[in-house]
Coordinates of C-alpha atoms and ligand atoms in Angstrom, one line a residue:
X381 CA -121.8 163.0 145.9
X382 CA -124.6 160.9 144.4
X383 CA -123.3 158.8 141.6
X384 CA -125.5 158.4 139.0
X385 CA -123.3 157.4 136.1
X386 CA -124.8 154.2 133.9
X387 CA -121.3 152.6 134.7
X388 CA -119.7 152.0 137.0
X389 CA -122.7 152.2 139.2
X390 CA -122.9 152.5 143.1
X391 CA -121.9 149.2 145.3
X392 CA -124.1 148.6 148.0
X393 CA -122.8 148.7 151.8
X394 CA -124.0 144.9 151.8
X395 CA -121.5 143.9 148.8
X396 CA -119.0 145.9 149.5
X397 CA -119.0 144.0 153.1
X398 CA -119.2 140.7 151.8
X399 CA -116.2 141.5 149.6
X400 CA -114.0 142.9 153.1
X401 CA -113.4 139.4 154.1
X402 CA -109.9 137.5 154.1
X403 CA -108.7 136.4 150.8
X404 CA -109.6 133.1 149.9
X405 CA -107.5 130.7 147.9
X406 CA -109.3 129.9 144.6
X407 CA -108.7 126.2 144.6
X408 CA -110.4 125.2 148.0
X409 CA -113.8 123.7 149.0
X410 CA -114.7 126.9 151.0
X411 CA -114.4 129.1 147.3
X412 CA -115.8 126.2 145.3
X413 CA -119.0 126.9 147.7
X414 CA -119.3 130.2 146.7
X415 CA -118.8 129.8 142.9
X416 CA -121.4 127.2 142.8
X417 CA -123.6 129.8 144.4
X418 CA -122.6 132.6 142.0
X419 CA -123.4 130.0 139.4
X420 CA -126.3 129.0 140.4
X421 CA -128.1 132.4 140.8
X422 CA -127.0 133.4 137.4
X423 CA -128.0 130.7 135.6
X424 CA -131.6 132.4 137.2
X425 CA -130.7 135.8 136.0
X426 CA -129.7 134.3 132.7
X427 CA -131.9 131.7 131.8
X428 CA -129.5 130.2 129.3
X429 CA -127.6 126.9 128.8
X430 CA -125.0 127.3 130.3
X431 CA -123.3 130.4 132.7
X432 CA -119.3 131.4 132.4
X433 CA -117.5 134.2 134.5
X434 CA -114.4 135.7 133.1
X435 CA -111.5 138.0 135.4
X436 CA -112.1 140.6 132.7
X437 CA -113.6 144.2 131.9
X438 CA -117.0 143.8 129.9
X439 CA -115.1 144.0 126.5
X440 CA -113.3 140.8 127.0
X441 CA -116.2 138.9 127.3
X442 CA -117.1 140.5 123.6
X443 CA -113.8 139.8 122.6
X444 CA -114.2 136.3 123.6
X445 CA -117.5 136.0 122.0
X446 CA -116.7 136.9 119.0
X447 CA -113.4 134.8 118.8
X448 CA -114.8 131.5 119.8
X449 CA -118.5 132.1 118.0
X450 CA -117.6 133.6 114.5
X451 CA -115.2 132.2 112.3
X452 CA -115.7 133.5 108.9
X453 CA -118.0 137.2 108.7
X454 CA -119.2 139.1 111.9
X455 CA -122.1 141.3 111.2
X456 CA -122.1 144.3 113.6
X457 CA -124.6 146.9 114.8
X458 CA -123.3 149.8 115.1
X459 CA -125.3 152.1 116.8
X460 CA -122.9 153.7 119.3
X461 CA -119.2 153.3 120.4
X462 CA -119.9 149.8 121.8
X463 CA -121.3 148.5 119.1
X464 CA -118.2 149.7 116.8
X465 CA -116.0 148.0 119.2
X466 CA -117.5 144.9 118.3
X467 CA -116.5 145.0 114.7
X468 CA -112.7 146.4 115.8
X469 CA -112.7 142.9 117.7
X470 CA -113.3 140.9 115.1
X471 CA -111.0 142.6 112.3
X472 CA -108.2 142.6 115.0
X473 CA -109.5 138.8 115.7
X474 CA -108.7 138.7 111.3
X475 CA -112.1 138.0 110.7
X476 CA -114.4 139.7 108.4
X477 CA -116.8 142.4 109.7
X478 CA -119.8 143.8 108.0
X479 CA -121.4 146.6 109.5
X480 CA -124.9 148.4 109.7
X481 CA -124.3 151.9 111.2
X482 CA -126.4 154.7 112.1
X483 CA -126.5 157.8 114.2
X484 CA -126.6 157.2 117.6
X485 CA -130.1 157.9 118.9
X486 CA -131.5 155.1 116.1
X487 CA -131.9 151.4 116.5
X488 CA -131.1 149.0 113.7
X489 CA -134.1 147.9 111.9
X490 CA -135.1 144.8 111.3
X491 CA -135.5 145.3 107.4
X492 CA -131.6 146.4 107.6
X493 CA -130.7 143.4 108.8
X494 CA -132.0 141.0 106.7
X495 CA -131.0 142.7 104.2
X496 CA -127.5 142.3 105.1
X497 CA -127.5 138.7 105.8
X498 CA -129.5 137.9 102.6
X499 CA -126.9 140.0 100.6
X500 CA -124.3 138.1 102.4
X501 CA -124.7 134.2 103.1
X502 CA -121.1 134.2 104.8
X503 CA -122.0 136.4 108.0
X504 CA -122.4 133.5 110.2
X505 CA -121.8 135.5 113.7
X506 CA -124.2 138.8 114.3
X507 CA -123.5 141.1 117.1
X508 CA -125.6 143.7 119.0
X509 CA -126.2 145.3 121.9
X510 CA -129.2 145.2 123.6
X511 CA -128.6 148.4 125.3
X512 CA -126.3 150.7 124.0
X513 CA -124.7 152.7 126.3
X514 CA -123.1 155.6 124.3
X515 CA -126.8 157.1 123.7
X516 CA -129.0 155.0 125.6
X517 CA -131.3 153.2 122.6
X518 CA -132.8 149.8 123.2
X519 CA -132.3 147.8 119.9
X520 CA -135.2 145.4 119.1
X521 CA -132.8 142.6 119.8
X522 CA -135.7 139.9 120.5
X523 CA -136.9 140.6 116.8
X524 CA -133.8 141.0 115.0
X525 CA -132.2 138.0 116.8
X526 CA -135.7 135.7 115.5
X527 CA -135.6 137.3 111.6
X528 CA -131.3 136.3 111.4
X529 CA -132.5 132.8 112.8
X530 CA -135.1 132.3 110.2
X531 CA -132.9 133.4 107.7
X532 CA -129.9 131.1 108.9
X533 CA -130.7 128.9 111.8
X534 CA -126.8 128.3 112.4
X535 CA -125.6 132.0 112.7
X536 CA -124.6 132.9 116.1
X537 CA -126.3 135.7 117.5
X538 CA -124.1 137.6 120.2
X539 CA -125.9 140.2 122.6
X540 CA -124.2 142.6 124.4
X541 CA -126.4 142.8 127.9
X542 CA -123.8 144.9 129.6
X543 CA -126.5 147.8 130.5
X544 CA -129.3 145.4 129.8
X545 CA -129.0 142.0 132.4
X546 CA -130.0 143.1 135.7
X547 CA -132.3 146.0 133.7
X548 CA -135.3 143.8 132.7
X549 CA -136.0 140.0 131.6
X550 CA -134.2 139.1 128.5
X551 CA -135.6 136.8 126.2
X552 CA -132.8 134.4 125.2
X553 CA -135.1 131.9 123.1
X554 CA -132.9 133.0 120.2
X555 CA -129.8 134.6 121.4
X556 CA -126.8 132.5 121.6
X557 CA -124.1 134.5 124.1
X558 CA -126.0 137.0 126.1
X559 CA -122.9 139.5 128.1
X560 CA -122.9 141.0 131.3
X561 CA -120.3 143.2 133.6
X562 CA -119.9 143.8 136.6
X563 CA -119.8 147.3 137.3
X564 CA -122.9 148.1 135.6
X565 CA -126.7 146.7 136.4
X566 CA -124.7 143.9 139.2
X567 CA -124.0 146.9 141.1
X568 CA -119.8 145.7 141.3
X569 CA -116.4 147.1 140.7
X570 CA -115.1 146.4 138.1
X571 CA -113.3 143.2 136.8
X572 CA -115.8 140.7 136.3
X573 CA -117.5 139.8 132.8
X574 CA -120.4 137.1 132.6
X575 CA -121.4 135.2 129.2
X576 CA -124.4 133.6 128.9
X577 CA -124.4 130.8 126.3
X578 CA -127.1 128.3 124.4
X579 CA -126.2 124.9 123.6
X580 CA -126.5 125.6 120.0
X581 CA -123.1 127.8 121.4
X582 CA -121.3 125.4 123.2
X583 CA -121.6 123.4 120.4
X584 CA -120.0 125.9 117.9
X585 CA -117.2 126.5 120.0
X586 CA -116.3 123.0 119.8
X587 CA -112.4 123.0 121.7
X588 CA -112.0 126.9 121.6
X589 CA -110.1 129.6 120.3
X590 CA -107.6 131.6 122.0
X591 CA -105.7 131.0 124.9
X592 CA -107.3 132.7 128.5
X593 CA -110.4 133.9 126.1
X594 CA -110.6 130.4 125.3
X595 CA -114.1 129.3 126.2
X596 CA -114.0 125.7 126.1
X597 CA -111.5 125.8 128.7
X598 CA -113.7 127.5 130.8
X599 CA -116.6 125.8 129.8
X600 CA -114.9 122.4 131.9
X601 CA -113.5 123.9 134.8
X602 CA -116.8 125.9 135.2
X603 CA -119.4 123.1 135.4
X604 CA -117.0 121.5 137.9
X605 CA -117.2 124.8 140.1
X606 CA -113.5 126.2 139.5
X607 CA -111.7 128.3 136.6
X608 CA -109.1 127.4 134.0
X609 CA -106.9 130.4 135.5
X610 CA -107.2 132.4 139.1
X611 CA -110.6 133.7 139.3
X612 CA -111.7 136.8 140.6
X613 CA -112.4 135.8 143.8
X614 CA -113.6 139.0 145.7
X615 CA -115.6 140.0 143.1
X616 CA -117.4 136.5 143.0
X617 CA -117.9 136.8 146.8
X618 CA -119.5 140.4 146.0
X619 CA -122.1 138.5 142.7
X620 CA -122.7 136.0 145.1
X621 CA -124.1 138.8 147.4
X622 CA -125.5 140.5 145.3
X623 CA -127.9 138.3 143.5
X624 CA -129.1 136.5 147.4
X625 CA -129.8 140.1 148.0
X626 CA -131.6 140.4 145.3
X627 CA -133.8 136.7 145.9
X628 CA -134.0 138.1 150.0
X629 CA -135.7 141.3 148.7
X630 CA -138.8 140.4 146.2
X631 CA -136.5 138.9 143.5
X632 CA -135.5 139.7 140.0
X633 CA -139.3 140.1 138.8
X634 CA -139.3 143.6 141.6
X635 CA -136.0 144.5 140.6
X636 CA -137.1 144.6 137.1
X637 CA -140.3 146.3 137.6
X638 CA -138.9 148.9 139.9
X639 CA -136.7 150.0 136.8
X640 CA -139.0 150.3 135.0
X641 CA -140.9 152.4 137.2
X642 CA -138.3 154.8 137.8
X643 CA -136.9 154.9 134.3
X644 CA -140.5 155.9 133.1
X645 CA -141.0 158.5 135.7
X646 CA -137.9 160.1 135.3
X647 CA -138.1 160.3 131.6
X648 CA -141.9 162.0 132.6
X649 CA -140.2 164.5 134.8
X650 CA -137.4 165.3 132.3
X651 CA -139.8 166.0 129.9
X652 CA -142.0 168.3 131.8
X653 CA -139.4 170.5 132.2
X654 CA -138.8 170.6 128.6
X655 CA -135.9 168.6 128.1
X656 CA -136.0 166.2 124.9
X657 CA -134.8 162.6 125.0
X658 CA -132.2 161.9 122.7
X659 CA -133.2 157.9 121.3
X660 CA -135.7 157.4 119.6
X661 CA -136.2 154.5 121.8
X662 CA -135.0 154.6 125.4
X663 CA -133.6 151.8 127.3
X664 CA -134.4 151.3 130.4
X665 CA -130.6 151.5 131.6
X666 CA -130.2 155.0 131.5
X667 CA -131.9 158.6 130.9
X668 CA -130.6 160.3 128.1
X669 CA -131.1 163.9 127.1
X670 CA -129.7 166.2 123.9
X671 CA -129.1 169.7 125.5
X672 CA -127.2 172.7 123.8
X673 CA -126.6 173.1 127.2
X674 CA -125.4 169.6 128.4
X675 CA -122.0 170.9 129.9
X676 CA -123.5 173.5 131.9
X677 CA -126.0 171.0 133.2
X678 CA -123.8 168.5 134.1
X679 CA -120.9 171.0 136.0
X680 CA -124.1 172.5 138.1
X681 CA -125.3 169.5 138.9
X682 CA -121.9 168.3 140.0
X683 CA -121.0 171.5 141.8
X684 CA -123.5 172.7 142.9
X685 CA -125.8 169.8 143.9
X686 CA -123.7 167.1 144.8
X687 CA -124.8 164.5 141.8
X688 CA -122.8 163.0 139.3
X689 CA -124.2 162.2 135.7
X690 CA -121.8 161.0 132.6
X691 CA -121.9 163.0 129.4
X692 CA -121.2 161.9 125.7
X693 CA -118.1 160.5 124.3
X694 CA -116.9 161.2 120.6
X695 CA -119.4 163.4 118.3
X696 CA -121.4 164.0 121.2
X697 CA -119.3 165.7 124.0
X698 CA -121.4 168.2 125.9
X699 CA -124.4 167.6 124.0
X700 CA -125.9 164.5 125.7
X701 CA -126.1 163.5 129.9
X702 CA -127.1 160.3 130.6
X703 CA -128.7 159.4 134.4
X704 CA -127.9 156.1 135.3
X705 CA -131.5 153.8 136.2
X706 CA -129.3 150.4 137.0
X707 CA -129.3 149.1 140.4
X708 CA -131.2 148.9 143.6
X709 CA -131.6 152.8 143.5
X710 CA -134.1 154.6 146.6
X711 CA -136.7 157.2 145.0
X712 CA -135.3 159.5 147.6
X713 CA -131.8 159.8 145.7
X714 CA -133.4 159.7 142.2
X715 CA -136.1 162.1 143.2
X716 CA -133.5 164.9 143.9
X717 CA -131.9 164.3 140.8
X718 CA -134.3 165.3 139.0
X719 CA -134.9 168.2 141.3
X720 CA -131.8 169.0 140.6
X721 CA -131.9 169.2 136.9
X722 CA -134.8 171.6 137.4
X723 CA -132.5 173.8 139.5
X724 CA -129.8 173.7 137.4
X725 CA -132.6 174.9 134.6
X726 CA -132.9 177.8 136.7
X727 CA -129.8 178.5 137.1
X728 CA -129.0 178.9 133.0
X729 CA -132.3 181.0 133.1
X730 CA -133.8 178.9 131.6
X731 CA -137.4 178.6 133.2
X732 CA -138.3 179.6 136.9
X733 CA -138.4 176.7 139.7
X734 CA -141.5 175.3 140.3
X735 CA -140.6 171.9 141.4
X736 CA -142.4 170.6 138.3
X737 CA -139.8 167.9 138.0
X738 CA -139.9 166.3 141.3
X739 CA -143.6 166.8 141.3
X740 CA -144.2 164.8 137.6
X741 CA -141.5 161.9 139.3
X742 CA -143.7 161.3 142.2
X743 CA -146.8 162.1 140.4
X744 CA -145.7 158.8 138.3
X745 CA -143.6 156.9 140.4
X746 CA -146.0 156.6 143.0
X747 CA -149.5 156.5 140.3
X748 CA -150.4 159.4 142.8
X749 CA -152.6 160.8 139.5
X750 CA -156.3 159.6 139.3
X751 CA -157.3 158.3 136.4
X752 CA -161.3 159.0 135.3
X753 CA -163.0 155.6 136.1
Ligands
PLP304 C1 -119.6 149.5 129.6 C2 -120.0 148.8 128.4 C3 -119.2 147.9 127.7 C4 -117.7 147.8 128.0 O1 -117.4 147.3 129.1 P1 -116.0 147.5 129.8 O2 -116.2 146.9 131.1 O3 -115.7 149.0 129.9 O4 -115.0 146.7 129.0 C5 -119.7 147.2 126.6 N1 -120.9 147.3 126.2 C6 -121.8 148.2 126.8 C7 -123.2 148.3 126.3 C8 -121.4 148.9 127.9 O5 -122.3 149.7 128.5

């Protein structure tokens, strides 16, 4: 079965042999090698301040974020069930949330959000996700992180990166804590979170809030190459291997490119078979398609031709699939998915086989189409 759900996402043979070693003990010179590795290559996937891994799921890096970076009024962007969770952290967190919601397919403006902060002068932490996974839109964030920082050069601006580090380069020139996971564009299980943080950040968090969320505390152990508590050791091993994998094989610029290859040539192929994309603008993370028939489509393609998709959660369950485009993914597995959607078309009698799809994906992926010159 080919997994192609945007989360978790496959592990490679590579990572998942690095991680099949003994345990080691976290509080040795052999680990403290590896962490300062890990570190090291994030800080280049990153390009922030300053680089802190947490034994947690991807929300508990949000949580922490928000804890330790607003302190008065959290304004959250709620395009999608991740960035709703972001404002249910920071009421349960008893702080103030004000939120800008809209139907899942449609980014927040940036006129909507300076609107909010100039209507309210205490927001002084704004949160967002720069891909958001429940219907795979890319928010502007570069543009609505610059407008919040011209309108108040102390808020904290928070990115969720969970389904966008790893995806493409991320400019962080004003975003204060940029979030990653594990088992999403890194290719891991799950159980590792990543925060990326400016100085402006470290700064704000002064000593910390919380206990084991508690950035500060991490903050010291971190620079000196250990954790405040047990870190997640295997999965460290598994970054650590993934990311030299990455450097071995053309670095962070192919990875990036390739995505963006295969995102646009799969949206091309979708398309040409007459399916509509949900957003109204696409990440790169993930292929997402409205269907009356998304149910039926997924099952065949699950049944019937051995690939696995996710569907919608809430309002729209079995109207949406979403492909997954993280990850070091080979043409030759995303190529039959595609084909596979076509067949599955076919199936519902919906339009005869023609092998349009796969055709239009190679057609694009590979620039195989002349252009008039
Ligand atoms: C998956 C995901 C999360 C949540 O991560 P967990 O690891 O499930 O806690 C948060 N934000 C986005 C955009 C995600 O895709």
């Amino acid at each position: 079965m080919l997994l192609f759900t945007p989360g978790p996402t496959p592990v490679p043979e590579f990572a998942r042999v690095a991680m099949a070693g003994e345990t080691l003990h976290h509080r040795t010179p052999e680990f403290e090698a590896i962490f300062a590795d890990a570190r090291k290559l994030l800080f280049k996937l990153f390009n922030t301040d300053e680089v802190i891994m947490l034994a947690s799921s991807g929300t508990g890096a949000m949580e922490a974020a928000v804890v330790n970076l607003c302190s008065d009024t959290l304004l959250s962007i709620n395009s999608g069930k991740f960035g709703e969770r972001f404002g249910k952290i920071a009421v349960a967190s008893g702080l103030k949330n004000i939120e800008i919601k809209n139907e899942w397919h449609t980014p927040a403006s940036v006129a909507e959000v300076v609107e909010a902060l100039k209507a309210n002068p205490q927001i002084d932490a704004l949160a967002i996700q720069i891909s958001e996974s429940a219907g795979g839109l890319r928010h502007n964030v570069e543009e609505i992180a610059a407008a919040a920082k011209a309108i108040n050069p102390n808020i904290m601006v928070i990115a969720d990166g969970i389904t966008a580090v790893g995806v493409e380069r991320i400019d962080v020139t004003n975003i204060d804590c940029l979030i990653a996971g594990s088992q999403k564009a890194l290719m891991l299980p799950p159980g590792l979170a990543i925060l990326g943080l400016s100085n402006a950040a470290v700064e704000k968090i002064g000593s910390g809030k919380g206990y084991y969320l508690n950035l500060a505390s991490e903050i010291k152990k971190q620079s000196q190459n250990t954790t405040a508590y047990t870190a997640a050791t295997t999965l460290i091993i598994g970054l650590r291997s993934v990311l030299q994998h990455i450097e071995d094989n053309g670095g962070l610029e192919k990875l990036y490119a390739d995505t963006e290859k295969r995102a646009t040539a799969v949206l091309a192929a979708l398309k040409a078979v007459g399916l509509h994309v949900y957003p109204t603008s696409p990440a790169r993370s993930m292929t997402t398609i409205d269907d009356e028939n998304a149910s039926e489509i997924r099952n065949l393609l699950k049944n019937e031709f051995g690939v696995n998709v996710a569907g919608g959660q809430d309002h729209l369950k079995g109207k949406i699939f979403r492909i997954n485009q993280m990850g070091l993914i080979e043409p030759y597995e995303i190529v039959w998915v595609v084909n596979a959607v076509e067949l599955a078309l076919q199936k519902l009698g919906r339009r005869d086989f023609d092998g349009t799809a796969s055709r239009v994906f190679n057609e694009t992926y590979f620039s195989l189409k002349q252009t008039n010159k």
